């Protein structure tokens, strides 16, 4: 049976036309201007870091950029070339075609998912399934799609073994054995764009339906205040706590409600997004010293439980803008920009009641740049390019080491304290966001595109 969901294009522009707050705003474009020098710099840094990865850790999941070794991400001793898969579409958008070929060749000759080890379903989906699909979308290489289908079929027992349809957290890729029934909103609800893309490409609805069911179960069980706690038990599809947050481990659940609507035109998802986000704005938002933040609250009583704000929550500024609420998106990004002004590189978490640092590291996080890109695309306001430029310069000044870019263990000291790891998402996310904002990305459709929570391009590649 062919997969047939109504597609809806130019959604954000339609939202603008519907009077959602930005009518008349100049649209972001890729016209030549003074940004080219910094775009070239981003491309050079990417090429240099890629070469180090090839020289020192090719095929390993991640490079250790200080010591020059490699490390595994999903399972000890079982690297699956995560960095390669994550980097493919970024390299392609930058027209680094020799590097793309090098990566695709490695995947074709080496990558197999017949692995007798439990893999985290969420990370496997957003990083590997998404990376393979975006690589396929950009290059048209059929092996990438074959591998995405094979891998997703191996993930499916996480959904089909659960009576509620809410997926288990881990699945053994070879045996299909599932584990960790205790899960959370992000890990149970961040599938619909990758699985839906796969359903479109294969004509097999099972993927889309499985992803949507988990969203539906959790939406239907929202609290009477319209809030969804973050901790869940997979087989029963019931809450394990009552705390609601827009940060981890809930974050990308909200993204994928909007994204599923944006990509596939599924009106249910739009209603679910709007219902939940209006409850979040009503119950979780708080203004402190003129800055907008989102508290962790009790989903039943609305009581504020914590004013700790994870850096990862910065994505919400961009999501609000994508969903048409430009004003709150701008305000929330302003709040995070105040943190950038105060500390330079953003710490992993702050207490917004007094702007103090709660967690001192920064795992090369992309969320501030992600939100800047989405706000720039929605408003055309160069303010967001300037903020992203500062983000890039701060990263370069603090994270660049001998063999690439590393996470930081403490951003509050001078000099910063460095770790020795380069997460896969760094290749898929901020390098791409910077490039799209600063460069004239000839291979990117600025009017009609989709970037996943991991920055994977699933729509909008311009292939000549
Ligand atoms: O994997 C990344 C992705 O953006 C996500 N969560 C966290 C990571 C980056 O901080 O959805």
mmCIF file with all atom_site columns, C-alpha atoms and ligand atoms in Angstrom, residues 122-123 126-127 251-252 255 312 365-367 425 429 453-454, ligand 1:
data_model
loop_
_atom_site.group_PDB
_atom_site.id
_atom_site.type_symbol
_atom_site.label_atom_id
_atom_site.label_alt_id
_atom_site.label_comp_id
_atom_site.label_asym_id
_atom_site.label_entity_id
_atom_site.label_seq_id
_atom_site.pdbx_PDB_ins_code
_atom_site.Cartn_x
_atom_site.Cartn_y
_atom_site.Cartn_z
_atom_site.occupancy
_atom_site.B_iso_or_equiv
_atom_site.pdbx_formal_charge
_atom_site.auth_seq_id
_atom_site.auth_comp_id
_atom_site.auth_asym_id
_atom_site.auth_atom_id
_atom_site.pdbx_PDB_model_num
ATOM   1  C CA . UNK A 1 122 ? 16.592 7.281  20.221 1.00 0.00 ? 122 UNK A CA 1
ATOM   2  C CA . UNK A 1 123 ? 20.269 7.999  19.544 1.00 0.00 ? 123 UNK A CA 1
ATOM   3  C CA . UNK A 1 126 ? 18.341 10.617 15.278 1.00 0.00 ? 126 UNK A CA 1
ATOM   4  C CA . UNK A 1 127 ? 22.010 10.056 14.477 1.00 0.00 ? 127 UNK A CA 1
ATOM   5  C CA . UNK A 1 251 ? 12.981 18.503 24.369 1.00 0.00 ? 251 UNK A CA 1
ATOM   6  C CA . UNK A 1 252 ? 12.789 16.907 20.931 1.00 0.00 ? 252 UNK A CA 1
ATOM   7  C CA . UNK A 1 255 ? 10.087 19.525 18.131 1.00 0.00 ? 255 UNK A CA 1
ATOM   8  C CA . UNK A 1 312 ? 19.697 22.195 25.504 1.00 0.00 ? 312 UNK A CA 1
ATOM   9  C CA . UNK A 1 365 ? 26.384 22.063 22.208 1.00 0.00 ? 365 UNK A CA 1
ATOM   10 C CA . UNK A 1 366 ? 24.561 23.241 19.066 1.00 0.00 ? 366 UNK A CA 1
ATOM   11 C CA . UNK A 1 367 ? 21.228 24.478 20.438 1.00 0.00 ? 367 UNK A CA 1
ATOM   12 C CA . UNK A 1 425 ? 26.296 15.918 16.447 1.00 0.00 ? 425 UNK A CA 1
ATOM   13 C CA . UNK A 1 429 ? 24.639 20.422 13.612 1.00 0.00 ? 429 UNK A CA 1
ATOM   14 C CA . UNK A 1 453 ? 16.595 17.548 15.678 1.00 0.00 ? 453 UNK A CA 1
ATOM   15 C CA . UNK A 1 454 ? 20.086 16.270 14.835 1.00 0.00 ? 454 UNK A CA 1
HETATM 16 O O1 . LIG B 2 .   ? 21.921 14.839 19.656 1.00 0.00 ? 1   LIG B O1 1
HETATM 17 C C1 . LIG B 2 .   ? 21.764 16.211 19.747 1.00 0.00 ? 1   LIG B C1 1
HETATM 18 C C2 . LIG B 2 .   ? 20.403 16.630 19.280 1.00 0.00 ? 1   LIG B C2 1
HETATM 19 O O2 . LIG B 2 .   ? 20.371 17.995 19.004 1.00 0.00 ? 1   LIG B O2 1
HETATM 20 C C3 . LIG B 2 .   ? 19.345 16.355 20.284 1.00 0.00 ? 1   LIG B C3 1
HETATM 21 N N1 . LIG B 2 .   ? 19.682 16.352 21.579 1.00 0.00 ? 1   LIG B N1 1
HETATM 22 C C4 . LIG B 2 .   ? 20.970 16.655 22.110 1.00 0.00 ? 1   LIG B C4 1
HETATM 23 C C5 . LIG B 2 .   ? 22.124 16.637 21.157 1.00 0.00 ? 1   LIG B C5 1
HETATM 24 C C6 . LIG B 2 .   ? 22.897 17.924 21.122 1.00 0.00 ? 1   LIG B C6 1
HETATM 25 O O3 . LIG B 2 .   ? 23.014 18.593 22.305 1.00 0.00 ? 1   LIG B O3 1
HETATM 26 O O4 . LIG B 2 .   ? 18.181 16.188 19.935 1.00 0.00 ? 1   LIG B O4 1
#
